[in-house]
Amino acid sequence: DQQVKQNSPSLSVQEGRISILNCDYTNSMFDYFLWYKKYPAEGPTFLISISSIKDKNEDGRFTVFLNKSAKHLSLHIVPSQPGDSAVYFCAASGTGANSKLTFGKGITLSVRP
Amino acid sequence: GAGVSQSPRYKVAKRGQDVALRCDPISGHVSLFWYQQALGQGPEFLTYFQNEAQLDKSGLPSDRFFAERPEGSVSTLKIQRTQQEDSAVYLCASSSQRGGAKTEAFFGQGTRLTVV
């Protein structure tokens, strides 16, 4: 039973355009959401996060939107650059005694020059 | 470097062999996590340490898996009598925050374990 779902396995966009990566979750106890980026043969690196008390968080070219009622979040990258090509994981943590993360399966983003 | 360091990077084990995977977290980080990432999947939680205390081991798949962090810094994940389904990348992550505090965790490069 996947609690964090990234239903699209891949996305291809043209350099300079917007990339929109989607993520859905089922557990209403999740209250903190993160996006990680992963290059081949490397560990995931933190990109951006959002608390459930917010609906938007922006950091440079990256913006995360949270729709709590729909249990949906999205990562917008604009403008997209070839160096953004990587696997992006959506992750969530809840109100438990530790901040362990529940990850989606990831989406492979390819930015075409 | 100042990041999370894992060793070895790659490990090939014969079925039935015991393996030990090491994680050096960022200095001073209180929280340490182990995750298992199977091919084509996202990382899945295995266990959590706050300093030397193992507060959550609910994700360990069987009693063949054992983790320790005796001095609250370096951690070792041990897998006994490895089986083919143990083949995965094992990721270690550390965080400066305790318990339920919300902050990002920093990941190491992982150890790719292949059981043949």
Short mmCIF file of C-alpha atoms in Angstrom, two decimals:
data_model
loop_
_atom_site.label_atom_id
_atom_site.label_comp_id
_atom_site.label_asym_id
_atom_site.label_seq_id
_atom_site.Cartn_x
_atom_site.Cartn_y
_atom_site.Cartn_z
CA ASP A 1 0.00 0.00 0.00
CA GLN A 2 1.85 3.04 -1.30
CA GLN A 3 1.26 6.04 0.93
CA VAL A 4 3.17 8.39 -1.37
CA LYS A 5 2.49 8.03 -5.07
CA GLN A 6 4.29 9.44 -8.05
CA ASN A 7 2.19 8.05 -10.83
CA SER A 8 4.19 9.27 -13.80
CA PRO A 9 7.50 7.43 -14.10
CA SER A 10 9.06 9.96 -16.45
CA LEU A 11 8.77 13.46 -17.84
CA SER A 12 10.55 15.12 -20.74
CA VAL A 13 10.57 18.88 -21.23
CA GLN A 14 12.36 21.40 -23.40
CA GLU A 15 15.06 23.56 -21.86
CA GLY A 16 13.61 26.86 -20.70
CA ARG A 17 10.09 25.50 -20.25
CA ILE A 18 8.34 24.63 -17.01
CA SER A 19 8.62 21.17 -15.46
CA ILE A 20 5.73 20.09 -13.24
CA LEU A 21 6.23 16.99 -11.13
CA ASN A 22 3.22 15.63 -9.27
CA CYS A 23 2.85 13.66 -6.07
CA ASP A 24 -0.17 12.30 -4.21
CA TYR A 25 -0.39 10.94 -0.69
CA THR A 26 -2.97 8.96 1.22
CA ASN A 27 -1.94 9.33 4.86
CA SER A 28 -3.63 12.37 6.42
CA MET A 29 -1.12 12.26 9.29
CA PHE A 30 1.66 13.48 7.02
CA ASP A 31 2.47 17.09 7.87
CA TYR A 32 5.81 17.77 6.20
CA PHE A 33 6.75 17.17 2.60
CA LEU A 34 10.09 17.20 0.84
CA TRP A 35 11.47 16.80 -2.65
CA TYR A 36 14.79 15.10 -3.21
CA LYS A 37 16.82 14.99 -6.39
CA LYS A 38 19.01 12.03 -7.27
CA TYR A 39 21.72 11.65 -9.88
CA PRO A 40 22.96 8.16 -10.88
CA ALA A 41 25.33 6.55 -8.36
CA GLU A 42 24.71 9.32 -5.83
CA GLY A 43 22.50 9.59 -2.79
CA PRO A 44 19.38 11.75 -2.82
CA THR A 45 20.00 15.45 -2.20
CA PHE A 46 17.47 17.71 -0.56
CA LEU A 47 15.79 20.21 -2.86
CA ILE A 48 12.86 21.91 -1.16
CA SER A 49 10.28 21.26 1.54
CA ILE A 50 6.90 22.48 2.70
CA SER A 51 5.03 22.29 5.96
CA SER A 52 1.35 21.42 5.97
CA ILE A 53 0.53 24.84 7.38
CA LYS A 54 1.60 26.40 4.07
CA ASP A 55 0.36 25.97 0.54
CA LYS A 56 3.39 27.26 -1.30
CA ASN A 57 7.13 27.46 -0.82
CA GLU A 58 9.52 29.00 -3.31
CA ASP A 59 13.30 28.77 -3.62
CA GLY A 60 14.78 30.23 -6.75
CA ARG A 61 13.64 28.23 -9.78
CA PHE A 62 11.87 25.68 -7.57
CA THR A 63 8.37 26.06 -6.13
CA VAL A 64 6.40 23.44 -4.26
CA PHE A 65 2.62 23.67 -3.99
CA LEU A 66 0.57 21.77 -1.45
CA ASN A 67 -3.18 21.09 -1.71
CA LYS A 68 -4.10 19.44 1.57
CA SER A 69 -7.73 18.82 0.72
CA ALA A 70 -6.70 16.91 -2.39
CA LYS A 71 -3.65 15.34 -0.68
CA HIS A 72 -1.60 16.50 -3.63
CA LEU A 73 1.64 18.36 -4.03
CA SER A 74 3.60 19.43 -7.04
CA LEU A 75 7.10 20.68 -7.79
CA HIS A 76 7.49 23.37 -10.42
CA ILE A 77 10.87 24.04 -12.00
CA VAL A 78 11.08 27.12 -14.15
CA PRO A 79 12.98 27.62 -16.30
CA SER A 80 14.10 24.02 -16.68
CA GLN A 81 17.79 23.42 -17.39
CA PRO A 82 19.61 20.33 -18.74
CA GLY A 83 21.35 19.98 -15.36
CA ASP A 84 17.95 19.39 -13.79
CA SER A 85 17.80 16.00 -15.51
CA ALA A 86 17.64 13.52 -12.63
CA VAL A 87 15.25 11.35 -10.63
CA TYR A 88 13.00 13.36 -8.31
CA PHE A 89 11.55 11.77 -5.19
CA CYS A 90 8.61 13.11 -3.27
CA ALA A 91 8.78 12.27 0.44
CA ALA A 92 6.57 12.84 3.46
CA SER A 93 6.91 12.64 7.21
CA GLY A 94 4.27 12.50 9.90
CA THR A 95 3.68 13.31 13.52
CA GLY A 96 5.36 10.22 14.91
CA ALA A 97 8.25 10.07 17.33
CA ASN A 98 10.78 10.35 14.56
CA SER A 99 10.88 12.17 11.28
CA LYS A 100 11.33 9.11 9.10
CA LEU A 101 10.48 9.70 5.49
CA THR A 102 8.05 7.82 3.29
CA PHE A 103 9.12 8.11 -0.34
CA GLY A 104 7.38 7.80 -3.66
CA LYS A 105 8.91 5.70 -6.44
CA GLY A 106 10.41 8.72 -8.13
CA ILE A 107 10.03 10.37 -11.50
CA THR A 108 12.80 10.65 -14.08
CA LEU A 109 13.00 14.16 -15.51
CA SER A 110 14.79 14.72 -18.81
CA VAL A 111 15.40 18.29 -19.92
CA ARG A 112 16.17 18.47 -23.61
CA PRO A 113 18.65 21.17 -24.76
CA GLY B 1 34.40 15.85 3.38
CA ALA B 2 31.60 17.20 5.52
CA GLY B 3 28.86 14.98 4.15
CA VAL B 4 27.51 11.55 5.08
CA SER B 5 30.00 8.86 4.14
CA GLN B 6 29.15 5.22 3.52
CA SER B 7 31.42 2.26 2.94
CA PRO B 8 31.88 0.14 1.02
CA ARG B 9 30.31 1.72 -2.06
CA TYR B 10 29.76 -1.69 -3.60
CA LYS B 11 29.54 -5.11 -2.02
CA VAL B 12 29.04 -8.48 -3.66
CA ALA B 13 28.14 -11.25 -1.24
CA LYS B 14 27.50 -14.92 -1.76
CA ARG B 15 24.14 -16.12 -0.54
CA GLY B 16 24.40 -17.01 3.12
CA GLN B 17 27.31 -14.68 3.80
CA ASP B 18 27.15 -12.00 6.52
CA VAL B 19 27.80 -8.38 5.56
CA ALA B 20 28.42 -5.16 7.48
CA LEU B 21 27.72 -1.73 6.02
CA ARG B 22 29.16 1.39 7.62
CA CYS B 23 27.81 4.91 7.87
CA ASP B 24 29.69 8.00 9.06
CA PRO B 25 27.09 10.73 9.58
CA ILE B 26 27.70 14.45 9.53
CA SER B 27 29.55 15.37 12.70
CA GLY B 28 27.22 16.36 15.50
CA HIS B 29 24.08 15.07 13.84
CA VAL B 30 21.79 13.56 16.41
CA SER B 31 19.48 11.58 14.17
CA LEU B 32 20.55 8.76 11.88
CA PHE B 33 18.39 6.75 9.52
CA TRP B 34 18.90 3.67 7.36
CA TYR B 35 16.88 3.16 4.20
CA GLN B 36 16.75 0.35 1.65
CA GLN B 37 16.20 1.19 -2.01
CA ALA B 38 15.31 -1.64 -4.37
CA LEU B 39 15.73 -1.18 -8.10
CA GLY B 40 13.09 1.14 -9.53
CA GLN B 41 11.67 1.99 -6.12
CA GLY B 42 11.97 4.83 -3.69
CA PRO B 43 13.97 4.45 -0.48
CA GLU B 44 12.14 2.55 2.28
CA PHE B 45 12.72 3.20 5.97
CA LEU B 46 14.58 0.55 7.94
CA THR B 47 15.57 2.01 11.30
CA TYR B 48 16.18 5.23 13.24
CA PHE B 49 18.71 6.23 15.90
CA GLN B 50 18.67 9.26 18.14
CA ASN B 51 22.26 9.42 19.37
CA GLU B 52 23.04 5.85 20.44
CA ALA B 53 19.44 4.86 21.09
CA GLN B 54 17.63 2.85 18.43
CA LEU B 55 14.16 4.35 18.75
CA ASP B 56 12.50 2.75 15.77
CA LYS B 57 13.38 -0.48 14.00
CA SER B 58 9.95 -1.14 12.56
CA GLY B 59 11.24 -1.17 8.99
CA LEU B 60 13.81 -3.95 9.41
CA PRO B 61 12.49 -6.75 7.16
CA SER B 62 13.63 -9.68 9.28
CA ASP B 63 15.68 -10.64 12.30
CA ARG B 64 18.62 -11.12 9.95
CA PHE B 65 18.96 -7.35 9.89
CA PHE B 66 20.65 -5.62 12.80
CA ALA B 67 21.84 -2.06 13.25
CA GLU B 68 23.87 -0.35 15.92
CA ARG B 69 25.30 3.06 16.77
CA PRO B 70 27.16 2.40 20.01
CA GLU B 71 28.75 5.82 20.54
CA GLY B 72 26.12 7.93 18.87
CA SER B 73 28.16 8.65 15.77
CA VAL B 74 29.21 5.88 13.34
CA SER B 75 26.53 3.30 12.59
CA THR B 76 26.74 -0.21 11.19
CA LEU B 77 23.99 -2.14 9.45
CA LYS B 78 24.59 -5.87 9.56
CA ILE B 79 22.80 -8.43 7.47
CA GLN B 80 23.23 -12.06 8.41
CA ARG B 81 22.85 -14.99 6.04
CA THR B 82 22.22 -12.75 3.06
CA GLN B 83 19.60 -13.73 0.52
CA GLN B 84 19.03 -12.58 -3.04
CA GLU B 85 16.09 -10.38 -2.04
CA ASP B 86 18.49 -8.36 0.12
CA SER B 87 20.09 -7.00 -3.05
CA ALA B 88 19.48 -3.25 -2.98
CA VAL B 89 21.12 0.08 -2.31
CA TYR B 90 21.37 0.81 1.40
CA LEU B 91 21.22 4.50 2.18
CA CYS B 92 22.19 6.21 5.39
CA ALA B 93 20.93 9.68 6.27
CA SER B 94 21.60 12.01 9.16
CA SER B 95 19.83 15.04 10.55
CA SER B 96 20.68 17.68 13.11
CA GLN B 97 17.22 17.58 14.66
CA ARG B 98 15.80 15.25 17.25
CA GLY B 99 12.74 13.11 17.05
CA GLY B 100 9.79 14.62 15.31
CA ALA B 101 11.41 17.90 14.42
CA LYS B 102 10.95 18.69 10.79
CA THR B 103 14.02 19.25 8.76
CA GLU B 104 15.76 17.73 5.81
CA ALA B 105 17.94 14.67 6.19
CA PHE B 106 21.27 14.46 4.38
CA PHE B 107 21.96 11.23 2.55
CA GLY B 108 25.15 9.36 1.83
CA GLN B 109 25.95 7.88 -1.58
CA GLY B 110 24.73 4.48 -0.48
CA THR B 111 26.14 0.95 -0.54
CA ARG B 112 25.01 -1.19 -3.44
CA LEU B 113 24.70 -4.75 -2.18
CA THR B 114 24.44 -7.57 -4.68
CA VAL B 115 23.81 -11.07 -3.37
CA VAL B 116 24.76 -13.83 -5.80
#
